[in-house]
Amino acid sequence: MSDLLYTEEEEALRSAVRGLLTAHCDAASVLARVETDEPHDRALWKSLAEGMGLAGLLIPEELGGQGATHREVAVVLEELGRCVAAVPYLASAVVATEALLDCAGDEASALLGALASGRTVGVLAVPLPAAPGQAFSGVREEGSRLEGRVTGVADAAAADVLLVPTSSGLYAVDVTDDGVTVEARTSLDPTRPVATVIFAGARARVLTDNAVPAVRRALRAGAGLLASEQLGLAEWCLTETVRYTRERHQFNRPVGSFQALKHRLAQVWLEVVGVRAAARSAADTLAAGSDDADVAVAVAQAYAGPAAVHAAEEALQLHGGIGMTWEHPVHLYLKRAKADSIALGSAGRHREELAELVDLRAP
């Protein structure tokens, strides 16, 4: 039976990551960054990827990675979600990495080594809402050149290399090459910006002749580990709201002592506990390569998305007037929670997937 509790090594990893983020990713700096033309925190990414080696956790040691598992990656994502860090960790260290791990050959191995170093950021060129098993037809291959466009690609602005699925295979494209254009779009979540990627005769390197299994593996791992990011986000919302309601007084007593608010916070706490169980189960089954991974991922995303949104909504409302201001960071958490709730498949899409997996289809 799987042990969903955190190991000593995982807690040590959490402590190290939290220490770095506390020093370099406080709320004030995140708020200031989203107001600039450079939403990605490249200095923080360098510290995480090159300084701590976190970009290569899923990559085998012989390819320059750490040879860790999805459980360790889940801990990192919890901490990144806790501070809505504007780094392409999920996109590069999870989704792009998993797609490359499904490919054989020197090209994929070389890219994995580059991603493990952290000096190269990889992004799978699919829309942010793309769910595991979805087909992609926006880009076509013509004589080792790509034509077409993909909309809503998360973190494309930070990418050095794009992994592009087509009907004829999965291709790698350098964003600096002629024929590649990345156009930023207004994003609901400014800490995870999206862009439209346009290919007009872009030179491409083939990674595999069949993109379907690689993309499905990548999106499944991304969806399962996204639940850990949503867990960290929801925990921050609950912790900060409890703290605020203890400090905020009305009628000479803390507002948190009012029964109605206690009930609302207790409900959020129950949901956060549920998200933790679902997220840990998804990470553990992915790490073990279990046959139950598809079910665990679908359960995690069916539950985590709505729960994280509810936690952020309650945080905003229970902070009262200050929660409605742009200067307070809670709006960033609500935006991230809302964007995450449709990322890599909505809760409804994952419930449909779960129904198929356990043979409980609607009549």
Coordinates of C-alpha atoms in Angstrom, one line a residue:
M1 CA 0.0 0.0 0.0
S2 CA 1.3 3.4 -0.9
D3 CA 2.4 5.8 1.8
L4 CA 1.0 9.3 1.1
L5 CA 2.8 10.9 4.0
Y6 CA 5.8 13.1 3.3
T7 CA 9.2 11.5 3.9
E8 CA 12.0 13.2 5.8
E9 CA 13.8 13.9 2.4
E10 CA 10.6 15.5 1.0
E11 CA 10.2 17.7 4.0
A12 CA 13.9 18.7 3.8
L13 CA 13.3 19.6 0.1
R14 CA 10.3 21.7 1.1
S15 CA 12.3 23.6 3.7
A16 CA 15.0 24.4 1.2
V17 CA 12.6 25.6 -1.5
R18 CA 10.5 27.5 1.0
G19 CA 13.6 29.3 2.3
L20 CA 14.6 30.3 -1.2
L21 CA 11.1 31.5 -2.1
T22 CA 10.7 33.4 1.2
A23 CA 13.8 35.4 0.4
H24 CA 13.2 35.9 -3.3
C25 CA 9.5 35.6 -4.0
D26 CA 7.6 37.6 -1.4
A27 CA 4.2 39.0 -2.2
A28 CA 5.4 42.6 -2.8
S29 CA 7.9 41.4 -5.5
V30 CA 5.3 39.2 -7.2
L31 CA 2.8 42.1 -7.3
A32 CA 5.5 44.5 -8.7
R33 CA 6.6 42.0 -11.4
V34 CA 3.1 41.5 -12.9
E35 CA 2.9 45.2 -13.6
T36 CA 6.0 45.0 -15.8
D37 CA 6.6 43.9 -19.4
E38 CA 8.6 40.9 -18.0
P39 CA 6.2 38.7 -16.1
H40 CA 8.6 35.7 -15.7
D41 CA 11.1 35.9 -12.9
R42 CA 14.2 34.7 -14.6
A43 CA 16.5 35.3 -11.6
L44 CA 14.3 33.1 -9.5
W45 CA 14.2 30.5 -12.2
K46 CA 18.0 30.5 -12.3
S47 CA 18.1 30.0 -8.6
L48 CA 15.6 27.1 -8.7
A49 CA 17.0 25.4 -11.8
E50 CA 20.7 26.0 -11.8
G51 CA 21.3 26.7 -8.1
M52 CA 19.1 23.9 -6.6
G53 CA 18.9 21.6 -9.6
L54 CA 15.1 21.4 -9.5
A55 CA 14.6 21.6 -13.2
G56 CA 16.0 18.1 -13.7
L57 CA 14.2 16.3 -10.9
L58 CA 12.4 13.9 -13.3
I59 CA 15.4 13.5 -15.6
P60 CA 17.7 10.4 -15.1
E61 CA 21.1 11.1 -13.7
E62 CA 22.9 9.8 -16.8
L63 CA 21.2 12.6 -18.8
G64 CA 22.3 15.3 -16.3
G65 CA 19.2 15.2 -14.1
Q66 CA 18.5 14.3 -10.5
G67 CA 16.7 11.0 -11.0
A68 CA 14.0 11.9 -8.5
T69 CA 10.3 11.1 -8.7
H70 CA 7.0 12.9 -9.1
R71 CA 6.7 13.0 -5.3
E72 CA 9.6 15.4 -5.0
V73 CA 8.3 17.5 -7.9
A74 CA 4.9 17.7 -6.2
V75 CA 6.6 19.2 -3.1
V76 CA 8.3 21.8 -5.2
L77 CA 5.0 22.7 -6.9
E78 CA 3.2 23.0 -3.6
E79 CA 5.7 25.7 -2.6
L80 CA 5.6 27.4 -5.9
G81 CA 1.8 27.5 -5.7
R82 CA 2.0 28.9 -2.2
C83 CA 3.6 32.0 -3.5
V84 CA 2.2 32.0 -7.1
A85 CA 5.8 32.1 -8.4
A86 CA 6.1 33.4 -12.0
V87 CA 8.4 30.6 -13.2
P88 CA 7.8 28.1 -16.0
Y89 CA 8.4 25.1 -13.7
L90 CA 5.2 23.1 -14.6
A91 CA 5.7 23.8 -18.3
S92 CA 9.4 22.9 -18.6
A93 CA 10.3 20.6 -15.7
V94 CA 7.1 18.6 -15.9
V95 CA 5.2 18.8 -19.1
A96 CA 8.0 19.3 -21.6
T97 CA 10.3 16.9 -19.7
E98 CA 7.7 14.1 -19.7
A99 CA 7.1 14.5 -23.4
L100 CA 10.8 14.1 -24.1
L101 CA 11.1 11.1 -21.7
D102 CA 8.7 9.3 -24.0
C103 CA 10.9 9.9 -27.0
A104 CA 14.0 7.9 -28.0
G105 CA 17.0 9.1 -29.8
D106 CA 19.9 11.5 -29.4
E107 CA 17.9 14.7 -30.1
A108 CA 15.5 14.0 -27.2
S109 CA 18.4 13.0 -24.9
A110 CA 20.3 16.2 -25.7
L111 CA 17.2 18.3 -25.0
L112 CA 16.6 16.6 -21.7
G113 CA 20.2 17.4 -20.7
A114 CA 19.6 21.0 -21.6
L115 CA 16.3 21.2 -19.7
A116 CA 18.0 19.5 -16.7
S117 CA 20.6 22.3 -16.5
G118 CA 17.9 24.9 -16.3
R119 CA 19.6 27.1 -18.9
T120 CA 17.0 25.9 -21.5
V121 CA 13.3 26.2 -21.0
G122 CA 11.1 23.8 -22.9
V123 CA 7.3 24.3 -23.5
L124 CA 4.9 21.9 -25.1
A125 CA 3.1 23.9 -27.8
V126 CA -0.5 23.1 -26.8
P127 CA -3.3 25.3 -25.5
L128 CA -3.4 25.7 -21.7
P129 CA -6.8 24.0 -21.4
A130 CA -5.6 20.9 -23.3
A131 CA -6.5 17.7 -21.5
P132 CA -4.8 14.2 -21.7
G133 CA -6.0 12.3 -24.8
Q134 CA -6.9 15.4 -26.8
A135 CA -6.0 15.6 -30.5
F136 CA -4.1 18.5 -31.9
S137 CA -4.3 19.7 -35.5
G138 CA -3.3 23.3 -35.5
V139 CA 0.2 22.7 -36.9
R140 CA 1.2 20.7 -39.9
E141 CA 4.6 19.5 -41.1
E142 CA 5.8 20.1 -44.7
G143 CA 9.3 18.9 -45.5
S144 CA 10.8 19.4 -42.0
R145 CA 9.1 22.8 -41.8
L146 CA 6.1 23.7 -39.7
E147 CA 3.1 25.7 -40.7
G148 CA 0.2 26.8 -38.4
R149 CA -0.5 28.3 -35.1
V150 CA -1.4 27.4 -31.5
T151 CA -3.3 29.7 -29.2
G152 CA -3.2 30.0 -25.5
V153 CA 0.2 28.4 -24.9
A154 CA 1.2 28.9 -21.3
D155 CA 4.8 30.3 -20.6
A156 CA 5.6 30.3 -24.3
A157 CA 7.2 33.7 -23.8
A158 CA 9.8 32.1 -21.5
A159 CA 10.6 29.2 -23.8
D160 CA 13.9 28.6 -25.6
V161 CA 12.6 25.5 -27.4
L162 CA 9.0 24.5 -28.3
L163 CA 7.9 20.9 -28.6
V164 CA 5.2 20.9 -31.3
P165 CA 2.8 18.0 -31.9
T166 CA 1.5 17.4 -35.4
S167 CA -0.3 14.5 -37.1
S168 CA 3.1 13.3 -38.4
G169 CA 5.0 13.4 -35.1
L170 CA 6.5 15.5 -32.4
Y171 CA 9.0 18.2 -33.4
A172 CA 11.4 20.5 -31.6
V173 CA 11.7 24.1 -32.7
D174 CA 14.0 26.8 -31.4
V175 CA 12.0 30.0 -30.7
T176 CA 14.9 32.1 -32.1
D177 CA 14.7 30.5 -35.5
D178 CA 13.2 32.3 -38.5
G179 CA 9.5 31.4 -39.0
V180 CA 8.6 31.3 -35.3
T181 CA 6.6 34.1 -33.7
V182 CA 5.4 34.3 -30.1
E183 CA 2.7 36.9 -29.6
A184 CA 1.8 37.6 -26.0
R185 CA -1.9 37.7 -25.2
T186 CA -3.7 39.2 -22.2
S187 CA -3.9 36.5 -19.6
L188 CA -6.4 36.0 -16.8
D189 CA -3.4 34.9 -14.6
P190 CA -0.5 37.4 -15.1
T191 CA 1.9 35.0 -13.2
R192 CA 1.4 32.4 -15.9
P193 CA 1.0 34.4 -19.1
V194 CA -0.2 32.8 -22.4
A195 CA 0.7 33.5 -26.0
T196 CA -0.1 32.6 -29.5
V197 CA 2.7 30.7 -31.3
I198 CA 2.8 31.1 -35.1
F199 CA 4.9 28.8 -37.4
A200 CA 5.6 30.0 -40.9
G201 CA 8.1 27.6 -42.4
A202 CA 9.9 27.1 -39.1
R203 CA 12.7 24.6 -39.2
A204 CA 11.9 21.5 -37.1
R205 CA 13.8 18.6 -35.7
V206 CA 11.8 15.3 -35.4
L207 CA 11.7 13.7 -31.9
T208 CA 9.2 10.9 -32.6
D209 CA 7.0 9.9 -35.5
N210 CA 4.0 9.5 -33.2
A211 CA 3.2 12.4 -30.9
V212 CA 0.1 10.9 -29.3
P213 CA 1.7 8.8 -26.5
A214 CA 4.3 11.5 -25.7
V215 CA 1.7 14.2 -25.5
R216 CA -0.7 12.1 -23.5
R217 CA 2.0 11.2 -21.0
A218 CA 3.1 14.8 -20.7
L219 CA -0.4 16.2 -20.1
R220 CA -1.3 13.4 -17.7
A221 CA 1.7 14.1 -15.5
G222 CA 1.1 17.8 -15.8
A223 CA -2.5 17.5 -14.7
G224 CA -1.7 15.2 -11.8
L225 CA 1.1 17.5 -10.5
L226 CA -1.0 20.6 -11.1
A227 CA -3.1 19.4 -8.1
S228 CA 0.0 19.9 -5.9
E229 CA 0.3 23.5 -7.1
Q230 CA -3.4 24.0 -6.4
L231 CA -2.9 22.5 -2.9
G232 CA -0.1 25.0 -2.1
L233 CA -2.3 27.8 -3.3
A234 CA -5.3 26.7 -1.3
E235 CA -3.2 26.3 1.8
W236 CA -1.9 29.8 1.6
C237 CA -5.4 31.2 1.2
L238 CA -6.6 29.3 4.2
T239 CA -3.6 30.1 6.4
E240 CA -3.6 33.8 5.5
T241 CA -7.4 34.1 6.0
V242 CA -7.3 32.5 9.4
R243 CA -4.5 34.8 10.4
Y244 CA -6.3 37.9 9.2
T245 CA -9.6 37.0 10.9
R246 CA -7.8 36.5 14.2
E247 CA -6.2 40.0 13.9
R248 CA -9.2 41.9 12.5
H249 CA -11.5 43.1 15.3
Q250 CA -15.1 44.1 15.1
F251 CA -17.4 44.9 18.1
N252 CA -14.3 44.4 20.3
R253 CA -13.7 40.8 19.3
P254 CA -11.8 39.1 16.4
V255 CA -14.0 38.6 13.4
G256 CA -12.8 35.0 13.3
S257 CA -14.7 34.3 16.5
F258 CA -18.1 34.7 14.7
Q259 CA -19.8 31.4 14.2
A260 CA -20.7 32.0 10.6
L261 CA -17.0 32.7 9.6
K262 CA -15.9 29.7 11.6
H263 CA -18.2 27.5 9.5
R264 CA -16.9 28.9 6.2
L265 CA -13.3 28.5 7.2
A266 CA -13.9 25.0 8.5
Q267 CA -15.4 24.0 5.1
V268 CA -12.3 25.4 3.3
W269 CA -10.1 23.4 5.7
L270 CA -12.0 20.2 4.9
E271 CA -11.6 20.8 1.2
V272 CA -7.9 21.5 1.5
V273 CA -7.5 18.2 3.4
G274 CA -9.2 16.5 0.5
V275 CA -7.0 18.2 -2.1
R276 CA -3.9 17.1 -0.2
A277 CA -5.0 13.5 -0.2
A278 CA -5.9 13.6 -3.9
A279 CA -2.8 15.4 -4.9
R280 CA -0.5 13.1 -2.9
S281 CA -2.3 10.0 -4.4
A282 CA -1.8 11.4 -8.0
A283 CA 1.9 12.1 -7.4
D284 CA 2.5 8.8 -5.7
T285 CA 0.9 6.7 -8.5
L286 CA 2.8 8.7 -11.2
A287 CA 6.0 8.1 -9.3
A288 CA 5.3 4.3 -9.1
G289 CA 4.2 4.0 -12.7
S290 CA 1.0 2.5 -11.3
D291 CA -1.9 1.3 -13.5
D292 CA -4.1 3.5 -11.3
A293 CA -2.4 6.7 -12.4
D294 CA -5.1 7.6 -14.9
V295 CA -7.8 7.3 -12.2
A296 CA -5.7 9.1 -9.6
V297 CA -5.0 12.0 -11.9
A298 CA -8.7 12.3 -12.9
V299 CA -9.8 12.3 -9.3
A300 CA -7.2 14.9 -8.3
Q301 CA -8.2 17.3 -11.0
A302 CA -11.9 16.7 -10.6
Y303 CA -11.6 17.8 -7.0
A304 CA -8.6 20.2 -6.8
G305 CA -9.7 22.8 -9.3
P306 CA -13.1 23.8 -7.7
A307 CA -11.6 23.5 -4.2
A308 CA -8.7 25.8 -4.9
V309 CA -11.1 28.4 -6.5
H310 CA -13.4 28.2 -3.5
A311 CA -10.4 28.7 -1.1
A312 CA -9.3 31.8 -3.0
E313 CA -12.8 33.2 -3.2
E314 CA -13.3 32.9 0.5
A315 CA -9.9 34.4 1.1
L316 CA -10.8 37.4 -0.9
Q317 CA -14.2 37.9 0.7
L318 CA -13.1 37.2 4.3
H319 CA -10.3 39.8 3.9
G320 CA -13.1 42.3 3.6
G321 CA -12.3 45.7 2.0
I322 CA -8.5 45.1 1.9
G323 CA -9.0 41.9 -0.1
M324 CA -10.6 43.9 -2.9
T325 CA -7.6 46.1 -3.4
W326 CA -5.0 45.6 -6.1
E327 CA -2.2 46.1 -3.5
H328 CA -3.2 42.9 -1.6
P329 CA -1.9 39.7 -3.3
V330 CA -5.1 37.7 -2.8
H331 CA -6.3 38.6 -6.3
L332 CA -3.3 36.9 -7.8
Y333 CA -4.3 33.7 -6.0
L334 CA -7.8 33.9 -7.3
K335 CA -6.6 34.5 -10.8
R336 CA -4.2 31.6 -10.6
A337 CA -6.9 29.3 -9.1
K338 CA -9.3 30.3 -11.9
A339 CA -6.8 29.7 -14.6
D340 CA -5.7 26.4 -13.0
S341 CA -9.3 25.2 -12.9
I342 CA -9.3 25.0 -16.7
A343 CA -5.6 24.2 -17.2
L344 CA -4.9 20.7 -18.6
G345 CA -8.5 19.9 -18.6
S346 CA -11.5 21.3 -16.6
A347 CA -13.0 19.4 -13.6
G348 CA -15.9 18.4 -15.9
R349 CA -13.5 17.0 -18.5
H350 CA -11.7 14.9 -15.8
R351 CA -15.0 13.7 -14.4
E352 CA -15.9 12.5 -17.9
E353 CA -12.5 10.8 -18.1
L354 CA -13.0 9.2 -14.7
A355 CA -16.5 7.9 -15.7
E356 CA -14.9 6.2 -18.7
L357 CA -12.1 4.7 -16.7
V358 CA -14.3 3.1 -14.0
D359 CA -17.1 2.3 -16.5
L360 CA -19.7 4.6 -14.9
R361 CA -20.9 6.4 -18.0
A362 CA -23.9 8.6 -17.9
P363 CA -27.1 6.8 -19.2

